mmCIF file of C-alpha atoms in Angstrom:
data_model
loop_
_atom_site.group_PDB
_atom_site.id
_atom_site.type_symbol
_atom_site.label_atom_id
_atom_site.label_comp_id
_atom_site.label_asym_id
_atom_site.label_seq_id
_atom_site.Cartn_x
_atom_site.Cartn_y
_atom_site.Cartn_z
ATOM 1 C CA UNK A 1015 5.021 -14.143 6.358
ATOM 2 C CA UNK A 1016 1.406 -13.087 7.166
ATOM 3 C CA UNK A 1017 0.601 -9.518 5.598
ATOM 4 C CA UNK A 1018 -2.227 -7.259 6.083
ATOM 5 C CA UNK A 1019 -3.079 -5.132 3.670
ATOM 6 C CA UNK A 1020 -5.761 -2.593 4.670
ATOM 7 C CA UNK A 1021 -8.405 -1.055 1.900
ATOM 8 C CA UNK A 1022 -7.250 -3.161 -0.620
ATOM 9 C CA UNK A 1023 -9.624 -1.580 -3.208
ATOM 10 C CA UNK A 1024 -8.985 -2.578 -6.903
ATOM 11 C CA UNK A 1025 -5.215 -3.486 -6.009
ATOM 12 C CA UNK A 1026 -5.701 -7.572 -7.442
ATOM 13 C CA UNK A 1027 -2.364 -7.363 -9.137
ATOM 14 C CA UNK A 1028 -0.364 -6.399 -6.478
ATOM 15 C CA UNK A 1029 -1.675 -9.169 -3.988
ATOM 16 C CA UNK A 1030 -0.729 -11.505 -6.908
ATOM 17 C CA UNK A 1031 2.670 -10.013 -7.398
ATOM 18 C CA UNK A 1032 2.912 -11.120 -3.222
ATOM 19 C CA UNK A 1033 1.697 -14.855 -4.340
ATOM 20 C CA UNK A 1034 4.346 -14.933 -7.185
ATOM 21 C CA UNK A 1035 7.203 -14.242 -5.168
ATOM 22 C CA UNK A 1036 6.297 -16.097 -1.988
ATOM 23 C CA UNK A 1037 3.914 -19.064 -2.896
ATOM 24 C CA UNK A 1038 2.596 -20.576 -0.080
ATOM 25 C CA UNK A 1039 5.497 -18.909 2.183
ATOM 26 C CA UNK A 1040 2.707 -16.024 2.551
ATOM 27 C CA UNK A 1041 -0.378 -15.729 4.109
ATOM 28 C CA UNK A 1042 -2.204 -12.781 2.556
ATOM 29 C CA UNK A 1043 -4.793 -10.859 5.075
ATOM 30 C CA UNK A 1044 -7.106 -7.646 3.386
ATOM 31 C CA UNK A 1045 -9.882 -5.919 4.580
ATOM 32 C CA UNK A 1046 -12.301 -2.723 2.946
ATOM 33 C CA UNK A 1047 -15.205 -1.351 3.551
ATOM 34 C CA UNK A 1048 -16.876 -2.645 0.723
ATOM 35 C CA UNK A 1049 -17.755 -6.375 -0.114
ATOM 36 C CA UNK A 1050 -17.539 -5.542 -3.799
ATOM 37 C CA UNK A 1051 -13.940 -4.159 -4.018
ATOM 38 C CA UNK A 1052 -12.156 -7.087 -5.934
ATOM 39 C CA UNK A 1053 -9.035 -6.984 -4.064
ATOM 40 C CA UNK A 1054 -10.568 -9.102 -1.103
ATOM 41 C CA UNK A 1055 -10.973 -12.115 -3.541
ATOM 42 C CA UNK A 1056 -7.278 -12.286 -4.191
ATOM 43 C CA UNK A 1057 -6.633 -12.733 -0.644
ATOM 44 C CA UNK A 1058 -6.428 -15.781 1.550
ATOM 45 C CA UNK A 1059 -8.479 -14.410 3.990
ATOM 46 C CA UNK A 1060 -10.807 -11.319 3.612
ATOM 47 C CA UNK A 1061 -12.300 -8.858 6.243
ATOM 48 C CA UNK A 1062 -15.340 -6.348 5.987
ATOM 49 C CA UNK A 1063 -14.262 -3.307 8.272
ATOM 50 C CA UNK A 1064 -15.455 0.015 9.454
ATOM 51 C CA UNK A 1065 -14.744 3.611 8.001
ATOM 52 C CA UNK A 1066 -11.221 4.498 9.112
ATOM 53 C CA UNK A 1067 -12.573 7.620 11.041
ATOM 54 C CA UNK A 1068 -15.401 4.956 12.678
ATOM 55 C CA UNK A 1069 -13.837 4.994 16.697
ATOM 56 C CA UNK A 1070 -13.696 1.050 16.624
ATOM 57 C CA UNK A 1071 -11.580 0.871 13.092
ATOM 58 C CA UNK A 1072 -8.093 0.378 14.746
ATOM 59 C CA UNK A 1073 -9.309 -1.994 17.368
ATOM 60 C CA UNK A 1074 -10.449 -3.880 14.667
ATOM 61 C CA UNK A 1075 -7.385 -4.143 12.836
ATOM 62 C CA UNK A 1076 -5.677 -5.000 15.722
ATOM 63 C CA UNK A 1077 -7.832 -7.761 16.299
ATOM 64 C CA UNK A 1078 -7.203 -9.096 13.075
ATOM 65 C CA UNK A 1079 -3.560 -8.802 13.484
ATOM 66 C CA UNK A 1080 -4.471 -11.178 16.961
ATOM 67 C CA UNK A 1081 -6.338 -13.762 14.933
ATOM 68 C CA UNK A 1082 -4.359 -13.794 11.807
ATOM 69 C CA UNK A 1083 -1.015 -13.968 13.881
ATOM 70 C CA UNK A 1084 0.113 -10.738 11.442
ATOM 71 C CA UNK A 1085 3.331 -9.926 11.167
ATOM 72 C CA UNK A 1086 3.242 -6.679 8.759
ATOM 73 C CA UNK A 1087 0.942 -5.070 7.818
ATOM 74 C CA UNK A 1088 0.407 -1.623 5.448
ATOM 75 C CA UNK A 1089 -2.757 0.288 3.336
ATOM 76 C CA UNK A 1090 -3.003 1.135 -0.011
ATOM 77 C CA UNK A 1091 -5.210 4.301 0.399
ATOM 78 C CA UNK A 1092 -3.247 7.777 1.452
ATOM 79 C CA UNK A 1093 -5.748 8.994 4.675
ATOM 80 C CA UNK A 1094 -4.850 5.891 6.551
ATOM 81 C CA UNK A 1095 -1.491 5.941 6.617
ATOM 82 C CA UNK A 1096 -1.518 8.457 8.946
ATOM 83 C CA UNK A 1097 -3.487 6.341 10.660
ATOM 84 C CA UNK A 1098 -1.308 3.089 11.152
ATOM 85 C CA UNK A 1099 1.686 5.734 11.159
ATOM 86 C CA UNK A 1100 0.135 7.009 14.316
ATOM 87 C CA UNK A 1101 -0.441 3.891 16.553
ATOM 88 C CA UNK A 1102 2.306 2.331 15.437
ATOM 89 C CA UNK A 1103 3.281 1.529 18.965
ATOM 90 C CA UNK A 1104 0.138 -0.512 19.608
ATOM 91 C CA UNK A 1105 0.821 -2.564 16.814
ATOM 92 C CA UNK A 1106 4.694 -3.091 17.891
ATOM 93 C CA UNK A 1107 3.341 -4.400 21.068
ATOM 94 C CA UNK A 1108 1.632 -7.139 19.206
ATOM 95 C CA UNK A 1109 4.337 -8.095 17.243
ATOM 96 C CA UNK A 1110 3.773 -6.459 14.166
ATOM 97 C CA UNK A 1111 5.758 -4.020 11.740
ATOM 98 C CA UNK A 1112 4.291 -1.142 10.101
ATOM 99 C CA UNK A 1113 5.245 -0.409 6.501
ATOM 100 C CA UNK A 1114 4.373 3.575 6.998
ATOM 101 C CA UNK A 1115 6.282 6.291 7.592
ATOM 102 C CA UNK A 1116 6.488 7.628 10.983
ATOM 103 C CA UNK A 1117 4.300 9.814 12.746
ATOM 104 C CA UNK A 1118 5.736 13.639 11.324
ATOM 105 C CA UNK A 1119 6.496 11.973 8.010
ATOM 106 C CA UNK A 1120 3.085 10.801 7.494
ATOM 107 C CA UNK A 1121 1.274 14.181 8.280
ATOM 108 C CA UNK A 1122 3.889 15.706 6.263
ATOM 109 C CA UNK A 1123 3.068 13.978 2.786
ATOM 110 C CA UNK A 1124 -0.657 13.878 3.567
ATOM 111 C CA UNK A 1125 -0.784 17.724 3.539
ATOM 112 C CA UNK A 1126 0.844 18.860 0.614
ATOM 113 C CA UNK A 1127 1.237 22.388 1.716
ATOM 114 C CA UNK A 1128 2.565 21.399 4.737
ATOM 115 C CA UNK A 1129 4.954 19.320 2.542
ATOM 116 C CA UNK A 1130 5.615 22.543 0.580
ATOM 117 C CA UNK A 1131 6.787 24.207 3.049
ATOM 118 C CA UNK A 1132 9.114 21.196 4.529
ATOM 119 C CA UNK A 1133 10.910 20.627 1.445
ATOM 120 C CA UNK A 1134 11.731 24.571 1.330
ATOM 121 C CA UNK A 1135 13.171 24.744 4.475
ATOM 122 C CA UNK A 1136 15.265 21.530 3.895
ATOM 123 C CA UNK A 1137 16.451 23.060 0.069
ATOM 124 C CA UNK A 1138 14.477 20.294 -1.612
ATOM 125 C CA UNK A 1139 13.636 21.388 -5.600
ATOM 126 C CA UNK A 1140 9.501 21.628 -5.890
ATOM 127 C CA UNK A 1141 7.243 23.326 -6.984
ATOM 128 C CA UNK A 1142 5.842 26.675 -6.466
ATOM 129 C CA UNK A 1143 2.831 26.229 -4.711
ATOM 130 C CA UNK A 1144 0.410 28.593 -2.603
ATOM 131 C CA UNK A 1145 -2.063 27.885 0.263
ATOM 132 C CA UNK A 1146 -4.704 30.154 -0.980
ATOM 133 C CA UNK A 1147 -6.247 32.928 -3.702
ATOM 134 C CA UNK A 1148 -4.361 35.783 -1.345
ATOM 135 C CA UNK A 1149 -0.572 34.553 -1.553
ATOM 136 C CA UNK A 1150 -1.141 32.986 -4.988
ATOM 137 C CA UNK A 1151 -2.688 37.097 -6.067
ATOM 138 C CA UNK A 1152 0.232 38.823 -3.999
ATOM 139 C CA UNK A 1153 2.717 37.276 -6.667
ATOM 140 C CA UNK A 1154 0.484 37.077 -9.497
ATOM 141 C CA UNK A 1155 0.201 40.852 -9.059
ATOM 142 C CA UNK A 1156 4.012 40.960 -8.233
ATOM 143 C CA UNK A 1157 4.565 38.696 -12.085
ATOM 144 C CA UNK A 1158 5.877 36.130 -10.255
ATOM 145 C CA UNK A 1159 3.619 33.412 -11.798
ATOM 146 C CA UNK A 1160 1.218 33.427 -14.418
ATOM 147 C CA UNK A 1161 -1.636 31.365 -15.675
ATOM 148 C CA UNK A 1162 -2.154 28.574 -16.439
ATOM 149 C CA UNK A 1163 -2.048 27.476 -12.776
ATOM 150 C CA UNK A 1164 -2.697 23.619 -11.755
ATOM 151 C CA UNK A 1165 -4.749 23.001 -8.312
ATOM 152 C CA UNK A 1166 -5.484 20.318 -6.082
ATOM 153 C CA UNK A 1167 -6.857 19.256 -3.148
ATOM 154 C CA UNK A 1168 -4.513 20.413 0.275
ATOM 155 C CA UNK A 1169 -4.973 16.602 1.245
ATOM 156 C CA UNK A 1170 -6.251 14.954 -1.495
ATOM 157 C CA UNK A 1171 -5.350 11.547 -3.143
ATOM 158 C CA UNK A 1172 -6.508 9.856 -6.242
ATOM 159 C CA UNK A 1173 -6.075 12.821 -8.422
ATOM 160 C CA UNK A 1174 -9.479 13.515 -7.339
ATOM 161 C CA UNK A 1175 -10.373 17.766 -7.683
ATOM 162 C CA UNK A 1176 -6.695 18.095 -9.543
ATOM 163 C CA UNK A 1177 -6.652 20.052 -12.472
ATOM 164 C CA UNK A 1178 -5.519 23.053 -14.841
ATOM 165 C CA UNK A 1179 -7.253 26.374 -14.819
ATOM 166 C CA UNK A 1180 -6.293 28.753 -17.741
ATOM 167 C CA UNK A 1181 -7.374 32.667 -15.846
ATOM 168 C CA UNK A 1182 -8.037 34.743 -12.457
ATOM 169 C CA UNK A 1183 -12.195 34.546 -12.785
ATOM 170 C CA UNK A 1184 -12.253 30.784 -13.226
ATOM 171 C CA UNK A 1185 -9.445 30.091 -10.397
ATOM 172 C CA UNK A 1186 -10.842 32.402 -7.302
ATOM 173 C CA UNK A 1187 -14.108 30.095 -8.517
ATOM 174 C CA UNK A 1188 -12.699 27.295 -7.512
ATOM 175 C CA UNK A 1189 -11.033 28.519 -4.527
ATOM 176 C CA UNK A 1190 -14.243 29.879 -3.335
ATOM 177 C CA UNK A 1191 -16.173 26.670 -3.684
ATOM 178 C CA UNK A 1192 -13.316 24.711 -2.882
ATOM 179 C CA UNK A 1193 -11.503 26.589 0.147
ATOM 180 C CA UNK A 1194 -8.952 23.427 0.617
ATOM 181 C CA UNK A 1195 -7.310 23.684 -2.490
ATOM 182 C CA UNK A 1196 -4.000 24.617 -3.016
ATOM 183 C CA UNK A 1197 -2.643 26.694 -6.393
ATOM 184 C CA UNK A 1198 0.663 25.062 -8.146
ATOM 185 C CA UNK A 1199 2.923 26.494 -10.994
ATOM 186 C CA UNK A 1200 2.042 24.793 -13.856
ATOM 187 C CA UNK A 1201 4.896 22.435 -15.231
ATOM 188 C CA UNK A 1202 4.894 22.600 -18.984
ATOM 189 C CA UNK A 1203 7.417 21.502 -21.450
ATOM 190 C CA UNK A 1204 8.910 19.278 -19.318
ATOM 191 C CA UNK A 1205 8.874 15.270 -18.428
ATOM 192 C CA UNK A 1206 6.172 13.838 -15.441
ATOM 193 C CA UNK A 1207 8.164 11.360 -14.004
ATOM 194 C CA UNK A 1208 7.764 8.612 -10.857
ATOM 195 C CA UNK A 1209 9.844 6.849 -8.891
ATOM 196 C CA UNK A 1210 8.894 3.504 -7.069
ATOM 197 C CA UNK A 1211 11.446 3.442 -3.760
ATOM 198 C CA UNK A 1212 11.818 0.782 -1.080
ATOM 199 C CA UNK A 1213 12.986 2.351 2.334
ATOM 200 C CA UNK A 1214 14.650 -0.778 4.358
ATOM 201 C CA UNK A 1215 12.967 -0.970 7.649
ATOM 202 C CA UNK A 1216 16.013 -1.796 9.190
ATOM 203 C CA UNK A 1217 18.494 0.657 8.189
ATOM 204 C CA UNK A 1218 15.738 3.266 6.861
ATOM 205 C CA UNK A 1219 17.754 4.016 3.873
ATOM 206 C CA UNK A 1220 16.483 3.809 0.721
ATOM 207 C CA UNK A 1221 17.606 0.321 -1.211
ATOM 208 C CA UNK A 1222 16.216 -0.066 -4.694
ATOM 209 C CA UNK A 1223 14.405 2.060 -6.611
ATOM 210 C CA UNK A 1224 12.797 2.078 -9.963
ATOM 211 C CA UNK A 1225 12.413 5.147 -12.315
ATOM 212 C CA UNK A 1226 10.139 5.402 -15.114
ATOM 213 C CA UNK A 1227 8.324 8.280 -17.825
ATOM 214 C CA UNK A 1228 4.730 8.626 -17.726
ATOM 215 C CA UNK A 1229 3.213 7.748 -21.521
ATOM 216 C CA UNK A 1230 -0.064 8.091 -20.690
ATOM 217 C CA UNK A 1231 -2.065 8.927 -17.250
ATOM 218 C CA UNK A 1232 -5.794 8.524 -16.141
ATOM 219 C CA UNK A 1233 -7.717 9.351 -13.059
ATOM 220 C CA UNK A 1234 -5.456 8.227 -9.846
ATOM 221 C CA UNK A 1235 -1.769 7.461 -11.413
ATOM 222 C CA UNK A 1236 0.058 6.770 -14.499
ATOM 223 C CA UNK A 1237 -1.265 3.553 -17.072
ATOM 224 C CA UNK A 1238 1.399 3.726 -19.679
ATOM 225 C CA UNK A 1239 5.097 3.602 -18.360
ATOM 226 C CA UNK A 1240 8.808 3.218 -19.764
ATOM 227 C CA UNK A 1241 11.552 2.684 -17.425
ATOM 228 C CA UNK A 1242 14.675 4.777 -17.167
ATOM 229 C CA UNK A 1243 17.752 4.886 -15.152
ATOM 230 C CA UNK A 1244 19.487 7.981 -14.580
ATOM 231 C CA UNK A 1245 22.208 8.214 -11.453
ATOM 232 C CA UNK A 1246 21.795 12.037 -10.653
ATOM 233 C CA UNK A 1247 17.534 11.126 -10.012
ATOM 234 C CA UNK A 1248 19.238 8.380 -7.714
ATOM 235 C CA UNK A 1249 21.275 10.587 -5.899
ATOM 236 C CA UNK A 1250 18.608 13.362 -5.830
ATOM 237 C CA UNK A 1251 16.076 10.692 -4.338
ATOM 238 C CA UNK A 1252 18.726 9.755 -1.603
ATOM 239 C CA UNK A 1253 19.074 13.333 -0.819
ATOM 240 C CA UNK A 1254 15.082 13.771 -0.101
ATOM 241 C CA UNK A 1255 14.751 10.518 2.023
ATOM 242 C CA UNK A 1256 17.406 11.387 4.152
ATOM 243 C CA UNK A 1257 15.371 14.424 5.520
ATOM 244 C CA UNK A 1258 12.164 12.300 6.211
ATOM 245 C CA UNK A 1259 11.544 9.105 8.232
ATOM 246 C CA UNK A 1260 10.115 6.184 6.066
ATOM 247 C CA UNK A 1261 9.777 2.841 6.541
ATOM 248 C CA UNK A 1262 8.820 0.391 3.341
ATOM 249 C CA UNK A 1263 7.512 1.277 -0.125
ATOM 250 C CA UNK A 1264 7.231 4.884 -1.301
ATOM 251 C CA UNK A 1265 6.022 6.327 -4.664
ATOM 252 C CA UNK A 1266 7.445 9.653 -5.410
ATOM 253 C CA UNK A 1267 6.692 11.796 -8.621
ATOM 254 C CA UNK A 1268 8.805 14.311 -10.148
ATOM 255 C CA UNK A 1269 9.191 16.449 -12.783
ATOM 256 C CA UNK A 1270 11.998 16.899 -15.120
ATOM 257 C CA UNK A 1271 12.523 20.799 -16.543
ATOM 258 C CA UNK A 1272 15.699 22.104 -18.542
ATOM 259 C CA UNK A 1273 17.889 19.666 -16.767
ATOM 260 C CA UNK A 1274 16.537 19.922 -13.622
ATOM 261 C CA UNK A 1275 14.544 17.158 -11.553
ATOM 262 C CA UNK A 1276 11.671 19.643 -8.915
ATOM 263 C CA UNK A 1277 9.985 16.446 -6.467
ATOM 264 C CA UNK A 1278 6.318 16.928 -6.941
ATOM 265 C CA UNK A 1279 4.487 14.871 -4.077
ATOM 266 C CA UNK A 1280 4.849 11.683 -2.260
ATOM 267 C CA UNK A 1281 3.032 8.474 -1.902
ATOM 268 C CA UNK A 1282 4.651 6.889 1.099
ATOM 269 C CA UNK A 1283 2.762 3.628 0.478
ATOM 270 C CA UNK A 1284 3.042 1.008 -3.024
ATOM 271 C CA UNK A 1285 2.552 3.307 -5.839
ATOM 272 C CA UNK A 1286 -0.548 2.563 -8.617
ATOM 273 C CA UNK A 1287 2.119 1.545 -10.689
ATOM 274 C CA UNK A 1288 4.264 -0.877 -8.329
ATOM 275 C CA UNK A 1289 3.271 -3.477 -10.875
ATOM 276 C CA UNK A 1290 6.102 -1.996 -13.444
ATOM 277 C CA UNK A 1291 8.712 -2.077 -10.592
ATOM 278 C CA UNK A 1292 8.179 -5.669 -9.912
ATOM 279 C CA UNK A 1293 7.342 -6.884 -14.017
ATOM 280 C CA UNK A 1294 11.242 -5.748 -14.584
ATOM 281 C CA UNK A 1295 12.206 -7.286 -11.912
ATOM 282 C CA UNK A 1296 12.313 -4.952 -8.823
ATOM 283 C CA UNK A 1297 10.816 -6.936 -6.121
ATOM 284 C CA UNK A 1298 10.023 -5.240 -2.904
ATOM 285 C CA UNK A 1299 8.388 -7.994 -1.902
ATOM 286 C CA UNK A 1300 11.086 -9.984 -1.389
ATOM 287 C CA UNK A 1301 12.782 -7.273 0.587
ATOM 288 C CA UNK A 1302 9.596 -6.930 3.090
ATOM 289 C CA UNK A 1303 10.375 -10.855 3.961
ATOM 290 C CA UNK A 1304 14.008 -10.577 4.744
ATOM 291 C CA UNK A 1305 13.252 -7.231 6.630
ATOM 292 C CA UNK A 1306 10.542 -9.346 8.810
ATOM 293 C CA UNK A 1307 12.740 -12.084 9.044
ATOM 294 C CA UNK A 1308 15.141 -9.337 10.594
ATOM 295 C CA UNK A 1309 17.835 -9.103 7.457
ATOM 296 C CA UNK A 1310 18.912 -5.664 6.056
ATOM 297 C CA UNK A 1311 18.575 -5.336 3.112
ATOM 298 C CA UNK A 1312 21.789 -3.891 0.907
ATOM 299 C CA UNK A 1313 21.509 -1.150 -1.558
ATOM 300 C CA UNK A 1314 20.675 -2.355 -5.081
ATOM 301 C CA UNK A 1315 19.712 0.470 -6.875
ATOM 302 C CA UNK A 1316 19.336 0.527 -10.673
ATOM 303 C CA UNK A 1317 19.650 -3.041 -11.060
ATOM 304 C CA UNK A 1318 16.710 -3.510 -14.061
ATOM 305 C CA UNK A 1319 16.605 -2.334 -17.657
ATOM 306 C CA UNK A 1320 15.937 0.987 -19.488
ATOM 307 C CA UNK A 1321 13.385 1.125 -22.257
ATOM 308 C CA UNK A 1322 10.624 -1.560 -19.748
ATOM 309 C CA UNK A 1323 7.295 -0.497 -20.958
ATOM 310 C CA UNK A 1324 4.191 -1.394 -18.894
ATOM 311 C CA UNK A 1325 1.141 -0.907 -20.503
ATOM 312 C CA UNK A 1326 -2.288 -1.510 -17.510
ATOM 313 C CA UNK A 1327 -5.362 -2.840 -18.724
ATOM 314 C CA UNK A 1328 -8.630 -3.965 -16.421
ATOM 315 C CA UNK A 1329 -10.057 -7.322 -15.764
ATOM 316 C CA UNK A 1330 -13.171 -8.286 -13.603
ATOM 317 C CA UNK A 1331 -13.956 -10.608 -10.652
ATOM 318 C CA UNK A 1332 -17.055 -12.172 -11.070
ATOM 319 C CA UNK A 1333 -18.668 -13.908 -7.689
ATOM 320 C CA UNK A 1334 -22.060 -14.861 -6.350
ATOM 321 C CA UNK A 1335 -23.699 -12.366 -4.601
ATOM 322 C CA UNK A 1336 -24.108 -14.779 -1.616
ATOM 323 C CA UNK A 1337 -20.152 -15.673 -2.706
ATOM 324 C CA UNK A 1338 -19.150 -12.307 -1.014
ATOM 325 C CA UNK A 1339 -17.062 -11.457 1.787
ATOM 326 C CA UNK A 1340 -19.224 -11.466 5.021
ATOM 327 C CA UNK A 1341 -22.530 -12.564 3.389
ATOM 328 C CA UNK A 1342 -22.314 -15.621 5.592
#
């Protein structure tokens, strides 16, 4: 199998997890915008691209997919999955499978009012969220909802801009300066949750999935987790992917509130935290290679153990500067 993965970043760990499962059976292909994410030295070959908005980025790719013979290929950064998402027929005419969702899907999660609004019309638990200081005020005013609020970016990713604000003055601040953020109900007293799914290309229903409790989180995702199982998350996760079109790995987060599971966003790409997943045992990548080799995969879900802790930590690549990727 020869993989692409695009904007590979600081994601070392997952192109290992590839290597571990598939040796030599698996040519891995990544490419960033930077020569100094360490990502690209994990790879068997390594590409220097443009900015995804640049007008030659997917003609790029797609000559990469040429040269490298690709078969798959995905990204590991939220904007440009909209991006593959939307051209995936240009890539199909090469030969090559797209682990993103399709078109509607992908605009859906990358707006996350937008994706408000979706999973209210479909009866999908969530949470209260507003598109601006007006609604948010209307039911403020009404006692609807009360401070502490949380907000975040409309189409952010990363965690980048999310946070808690405590009263009115501080919050129509931040809306001001920040006009594309979007006001949440604060969930307290209650569990922050994720869920690591893989969505069979073949059948597009979901086939394993791996829960697990956030210990501890920094900026961009969860670095402490414990693994759970818990059949009425499975069935609720079933539930939401039947009313979207996926295709390949998904991270979903949830929280958990007096009995009650509310989705809170999704990652339609491999999750930060993947690496749990496949450490107990849940290996998606295995399931990419029989879905290329055109197998459908069956559903397997819950099949690792409760009480899995992963616990990240960093390392460092260390290379010549003349040693990096497109200095010669």
């Amino acid at each position: 199998m020869n993989i692409l993965f695009c904007s590979v970043g600081r994601r070392c760990e997952l192109l290992k997890d590839f290597k571990r499962t598939l040796g030599d059976k698996v040519k891995i292909v990544a490419t960033d915008v930077d020569d100094t994410a360490p990502a690209l030295y994990f790879a068997d070959k390594s590409y220097i691209v443009p900015r995804i908005d640049d007008e030659n980025y997917l003609s790029t790719i797609l000559d990469i997919c040429r040269v490298e013979e690709i078969q798959t290929v995905t990204t590991l950064i939220d904007p440009e999955i909209s991006v593959l998402a939307m051209h995936r027929r240009s890539f199909a005419e090469i030969g090559v499978e797209v682990l993103a969702p399709y078109d509607e899907t992908a605009n859906i999660c990358l707006d996350k009012f937008k994706m408000y609004n979706y999973l209210q019309l479909k009866g999908i638990k969530t949470v209260r969220t507003y598109e601006n200081l007006d609604s948010f005020t209307e039911d403020f005013d009404a006692k609807k909802i009360f401070f502490p609020v949380f907000v975040k970016p409309r189409k952010g990713s990363g965690s980048v801009g999310a946070r808690i604000i405590d009263n009115y003055k501080d919050l129509t601040k931040a809306c001001n300066d920040t006009p594309e953020l979007i006001i949440q109900e604060y969930m307290n007293d209650c569990l922050d949750l994720d869920a690591d799914v893989y969505v069979d290309t073949i059948s597009h229903m979901p086939v394993a999935v791996f829960a697990k409790k956030k210990l501890s989180t920094k900026i961009g995702g969860a670095n402490k987790t414990i693994s759970f199982k818990d059949e009425s998350l499975f069935k609720f996760i079933k539930e939401i992917v039947r009313e979207f079109r996926f295709n390949g790995p998904i991270d979903m987060d949830f929280f958990f509130k007096d009995g009650v599971y509310y989705l809170s966003e999704i990652n339609p790409r491999f999750g930060g935290a993947y690496l749990h997943a496949y450490g107990a045992g849940v290996d998606f990548v295995k399931l990419i290679e029989n879905n290329i080799n055109g197998i459908e995969n069956k559903e397997d879900i819950g099949r690792y153990d409760d009480g899995v802790l992963m616990m990240m930590y960093d390392s460092v690549v260390i290379r010549k500067k003349c040693e990096l990727v497109g200095s010669n």
